[in-house]
Amino acid sequence: MTLTLHSRFEPAGADLAIVTLIGDLDIASAAHLRGHLAALLADGADHLILDFTHIEFVDSNGLSVLAGVHSLLQPTTRAETDDRNGDTGTLAVAAVNQRVRQVLRTTGFTRIIPIYPSVETAITVHQARPHRPDE
């Protein structure tokens, strides 16, 4: 199955991108997702919420994309790769089914990437976080 991606900035023009994934996150789709997320980061997204409502399967290639994007959003990596002065970005996953949640838990991803019950909850938590004065 192919992976279809839909993205939007929330609110429009902000630095939070919501990405809805439809399909499987596997060897056949990992490069597509990696490129899509890299383009969002290049377009100014500092914070990503991945909507997994329609994801039924994730393999190690999909997990590798999540780990790579999480790493890119960390202060030391960002200071080396762009002009954001080492500020921390965030990656979160929302609306994960039990099977995929178990994969994330077993592989330790739940310790580094927050999982929220819904996209709306993830947005609410994001909006409630402390902001720097220039944000």
PDB file of C-alpha atoms in Angstrom:
ATOM      1  CA  MET A   1       0.000   0.000   0.000  1.00  0.00           C
ATOM      2  CA  THR A   2       1.273   3.478  -0.784  1.00  0.00           C
ATOM      3  CA  LEU A   3       1.521   6.251   1.761  1.00  0.00           C
ATOM      4  CA  THR A   4      -0.542   9.380   1.176  1.00  0.00           C
ATOM      5  CA  LEU A   5       0.413  12.545   3.057  1.00  0.00           C
ATOM      6  CA  HIS A   6      -1.621  15.674   3.735  1.00  0.00           C
ATOM      7  CA  SER A   7      -0.077  18.629   5.581  1.00  0.00           C
ATOM      8  CA  ARG A   8      -1.250  21.925   6.960  1.00  0.00           C
ATOM      9  CA  PHE A   9       0.250  24.606   9.159  1.00  0.00           C
ATOM     10  CA  GLU A  10      -1.732  25.311  12.333  1.00  0.00           C
ATOM     11  CA  PRO A  11      -2.675  28.098  12.339  1.00  0.00           C
ATOM     12  CA  ALA A  12      -1.865  28.972   8.740  1.00  0.00           C
ATOM     13  CA  GLY A  13       1.606  30.495   8.522  1.00  0.00           C
ATOM     14  CA  ALA A  14       2.682  29.253  11.964  1.00  0.00           C
ATOM     15  CA  ASP A  15       5.579  26.924  12.767  1.00  0.00           C
ATOM     16  CA  LEU A  16       3.382  23.924  13.700  1.00  0.00           C
ATOM     17  CA  ALA A  17       2.712  21.444  10.891  1.00  0.00           C
ATOM     18  CA  ILE A  18       0.089  18.722  11.138  1.00  0.00           C
ATOM     19  CA  VAL A  19       0.803  15.781   8.841  1.00  0.00           C
ATOM     20  CA  THR A  20      -1.906  13.194   8.194  1.00  0.00           C
ATOM     21  CA  LEU A  21      -0.534   9.856   7.023  1.00  0.00           C
ATOM     22  CA  ILE A  22      -2.730   7.346   5.184  1.00  0.00           C
ATOM     23  CA  GLY A  23      -1.377   3.865   4.460  1.00  0.00           C
ATOM     24  CA  ASP A  24       1.572   1.907   5.813  1.00  0.00           C
ATOM     25  CA  LEU A  25       4.833   3.374   7.059  1.00  0.00           C
ATOM     26  CA  ASP A  26       7.319   0.841   5.745  1.00  0.00           C
ATOM     27  CA  ILE A  27      10.283   0.323   3.443  1.00  0.00           C
ATOM     28  CA  ALA A  28       8.199   1.330   0.423  1.00  0.00           C
ATOM     29  CA  SER A  29       7.064   4.645   1.933  1.00  0.00           C
ATOM     30  CA  ALA A  30       9.835   5.729   4.310  1.00  0.00           C
ATOM     31  CA  ALA A  31      11.752   7.822   1.766  1.00  0.00           C
ATOM     32  CA  HIS A  32       8.539   9.573   0.711  1.00  0.00           C
ATOM     33  CA  LEU A  33       7.777  10.547   4.327  1.00  0.00           C
ATOM     34  CA  ARG A  34      11.390  11.580   4.990  1.00  0.00           C
ATOM     35  CA  GLY A  35      11.363  13.913   1.987  1.00  0.00           C
ATOM     36  CA  HIS A  36       7.974  15.356   2.884  1.00  0.00           C
ATOM     37  CA  LEU A  37       9.001  16.117   6.474  1.00  0.00           C
ATOM     38  CA  ALA A  38      12.331  17.590   5.327  1.00  0.00           C
ATOM     39  CA  ALA A  39      10.418  19.931   3.007  1.00  0.00           C
ATOM     40  CA  LEU A  40       8.152  21.033   5.871  1.00  0.00           C
ATOM     41  CA  LEU A  41      11.188  21.774   8.049  1.00  0.00           C
ATOM     42  CA  ALA A  42      12.742  23.749   5.194  1.00  0.00           C
ATOM     43  CA  ASP A  43       9.465  25.690   4.853  1.00  0.00           C
ATOM     44  CA  GLY A  44       9.666  26.821   8.488  1.00  0.00           C
ATOM     45  CA  ALA A  45       7.994  24.078  10.503  1.00  0.00           C
ATOM     46  CA  ASP A  46       9.671  23.795  13.898  1.00  0.00           C
ATOM     47  CA  HIS A  47       7.034  21.519  15.409  1.00  0.00           C
ATOM     48  CA  LEU A  48       5.460  18.457  13.803  1.00  0.00           C
ATOM     49  CA  ILE A  49       2.408  16.452  14.796  1.00  0.00           C
ATOM     50  CA  LEU A  50       1.981  13.236  12.833  1.00  0.00           C
ATOM     51  CA  ASP A  51      -1.628  12.040  12.627  1.00  0.00           C
ATOM     52  CA  PHE A  52      -1.515   8.223  12.643  1.00  0.00           C
ATOM     53  CA  THR A  53      -5.308   7.745  12.505  1.00  0.00           C
ATOM     54  CA  HIS A  54      -4.980   5.877   9.192  1.00  0.00           C
ATOM     55  CA  ILE A  55      -1.672   4.072   9.831  1.00  0.00           C
ATOM     56  CA  GLU A  56      -2.081   0.321  10.322  1.00  0.00           C
ATOM     57  CA  PHE A  57       1.547  -0.795  10.094  1.00  0.00           C
ATOM     58  CA  VAL A  58       5.006   0.591  10.897  1.00  0.00           C
ATOM     59  CA  ASP A  59       8.266  -1.251  10.246  1.00  0.00           C
ATOM     60  CA  SER A  60      11.876  -0.460  11.145  1.00  0.00           C
ATOM     61  CA  ASN A  61      12.241   1.823   8.116  1.00  0.00           C
ATOM     62  CA  GLY A  62       9.327   3.941   9.315  1.00  0.00           C
ATOM     63  CA  LEU A  63      10.787   4.021  12.814  1.00  0.00           C
ATOM     64  CA  SER A  64      14.088   5.164  11.318  1.00  0.00           C
ATOM     65  CA  VAL A  65      12.333   8.158   9.729  1.00  0.00           C
ATOM     66  CA  LEU A  66      10.782   9.091  13.088  1.00  0.00           C
ATOM     67  CA  ALA A  67      14.154   8.796  14.833  1.00  0.00           C
ATOM     68  CA  GLY A  68      15.874  10.849  12.151  1.00  0.00           C
ATOM     69  CA  VAL A  69      13.328  13.663  12.256  1.00  0.00           C
ATOM     70  CA  HIS A  70      13.382  13.665  16.053  1.00  0.00           C
ATOM     71  CA  SER A  71      17.162  14.009  15.901  1.00  0.00           C
ATOM     72  CA  LEU A  72      16.953  16.868  13.389  1.00  0.00           C
ATOM     73  CA  LEU A  73      14.698  18.786  15.773  1.00  0.00           C
ATOM     74  CA  GLN A  74      17.159  18.597  18.672  1.00  0.00           C
ATOM     75  CA  PRO A  75      19.172  21.721  19.608  1.00  0.00           C
ATOM     76  CA  THR A  76      22.647  20.413  18.781  1.00  0.00           C
ATOM     77  CA  THR A  77      21.634  19.121  15.355  1.00  0.00           C
ATOM     78  CA  ARG A  78      19.671  22.265  14.520  1.00  0.00           C
ATOM     79  CA  ALA A  79      22.614  24.510  15.424  1.00  0.00           C
ATOM     80  CA  GLU A  80      24.740  22.600  12.925  1.00  0.00           C
ATOM     81  CA  THR A  81      22.204  22.493  10.097  1.00  0.00           C
ATOM     82  CA  ASP A  82      20.211  25.732  10.055  1.00  0.00           C
ATOM     83  CA  ASP A  83      19.852  29.253  11.378  1.00  0.00           C
ATOM     84  CA  ARG A  84      17.525  28.522  14.305  1.00  0.00           C
ATOM     85  CA  ASN A  85      20.367  28.981  16.820  1.00  0.00           C
ATOM     86  CA  GLY A  86      19.998  25.532  18.314  1.00  0.00           C
ATOM     87  CA  ASP A  87      16.394  25.981  19.432  1.00  0.00           C
ATOM     88  CA  THR A  88      14.494  22.769  20.077  1.00  0.00           C
ATOM     89  CA  GLY A  89      11.736  21.701  17.741  1.00  0.00           C
ATOM     90  CA  THR A  90       9.216  19.030  18.637  1.00  0.00           C
ATOM     91  CA  LEU A  91       7.824  15.869  17.115  1.00  0.00           C
ATOM     92  CA  ALA A  92       4.655  14.215  18.397  1.00  0.00           C
ATOM     93  CA  VAL A  93       2.433  11.408  17.174  1.00  0.00           C
ATOM     94  CA  ALA A  94      -1.348  11.366  17.572  1.00  0.00           C
ATOM     95  CA  ALA A  95      -4.243   8.914  17.190  1.00  0.00           C
ATOM     96  CA  VAL A  96      -2.125   5.755  17.207  1.00  0.00           C
ATOM     97  CA  ASN A  97      -3.867   2.372  17.089  1.00  0.00           C
ATOM     98  CA  GLN A  98      -3.003  -0.319  19.656  1.00  0.00           C
ATOM     99  CA  ARG A  99      -0.823  -2.395  17.324  1.00  0.00           C
ATOM    100  CA  VAL A 100       1.326   0.558  16.245  1.00  0.00           C
ATOM    101  CA  ARG A 101       1.409   1.881  19.828  1.00  0.00           C
ATOM    102  CA  GLN A 102       2.803  -1.481  20.952  1.00  0.00           C
ATOM    103  CA  VAL A 103       5.552  -1.256  18.310  1.00  0.00           C
ATOM    104  CA  LEU A 104       6.428   2.266  19.488  1.00  0.00           C
ATOM    105  CA  ARG A 105       6.416   1.148  23.126  1.00  0.00           C
ATOM    106  CA  THR A 106       8.486  -2.001  22.522  1.00  0.00           C
ATOM    107  CA  THR A 107      11.129  -0.104  20.565  1.00  0.00           C
ATOM    108  CA  GLY A 108      11.391   2.689  23.146  1.00  0.00           C
ATOM    109  CA  PHE A 109       9.942   5.461  21.000  1.00  0.00           C
ATOM    110  CA  THR A 110       7.352   6.325  23.642  1.00  0.00           C
ATOM    111  CA  ARG A 111      10.222   7.535  25.846  1.00  0.00           C
ATOM    112  CA  ILE A 112      11.385  10.128  23.311  1.00  0.00           C
ATOM    113  CA  ILE A 113       8.338  10.988  21.200  1.00  0.00           C
ATOM    114  CA  PRO A 114       5.077  11.892  22.930  1.00  0.00           C
ATOM    115  CA  ILE A 115       1.940  10.094  21.806  1.00  0.00           C
ATOM    116  CA  TYR A 116      -1.427  11.833  22.152  1.00  0.00           C
ATOM    117  CA  PRO A 117      -4.903  10.317  21.854  1.00  0.00           C
ATOM    118  CA  SER A 118      -5.929  12.825  19.171  1.00  0.00           C
ATOM    119  CA  VAL A 119      -4.541  15.569  16.974  1.00  0.00           C
ATOM    120  CA  GLU A 120      -6.674  18.077  18.873  1.00  0.00           C
ATOM    121  CA  THR A 121      -5.055  17.043  22.171  1.00  0.00           C
ATOM    122  CA  ALA A 122      -1.584  17.318  20.645  1.00  0.00           C
ATOM    123  CA  ILE A 123      -2.368  20.818  19.357  1.00  0.00           C
ATOM    124  CA  THR A 124      -3.723  21.869  22.760  1.00  0.00           C
ATOM    125  CA  VAL A 125      -0.582  20.618  24.518  1.00  0.00           C
ATOM    126  CA  HIS A 126       1.601  22.358  21.936  1.00  0.00           C
ATOM    127  CA  GLN A 127      -0.245  25.654  22.379  1.00  0.00           C
ATOM    128  CA  ALA A 128       0.061  25.415  26.182  1.00  0.00           C
ATOM    129  CA  ARG A 129       3.852  24.996  26.158  1.00  0.00           C
ATOM    130  CA  PRO A 130       5.999  27.956  27.203  1.00  0.00           C
ATOM    131  CA  HIS A 131       7.015  30.110  24.249  1.00  0.00           C
ATOM    132  CA  ARG A 132      10.174  32.124  23.758  1.00  0.00           C
ATOM    133  CA  PRO A 133       9.569  35.895  23.499  1.00  0.00           C
ATOM    134  CA  ASP A 134      10.357  35.899  19.761  1.00  0.00           C
ATOM    135  CA  GLU A 135       7.803  33.160  18.937  1.00  0.00           C
TER     136      GLU A 135
END
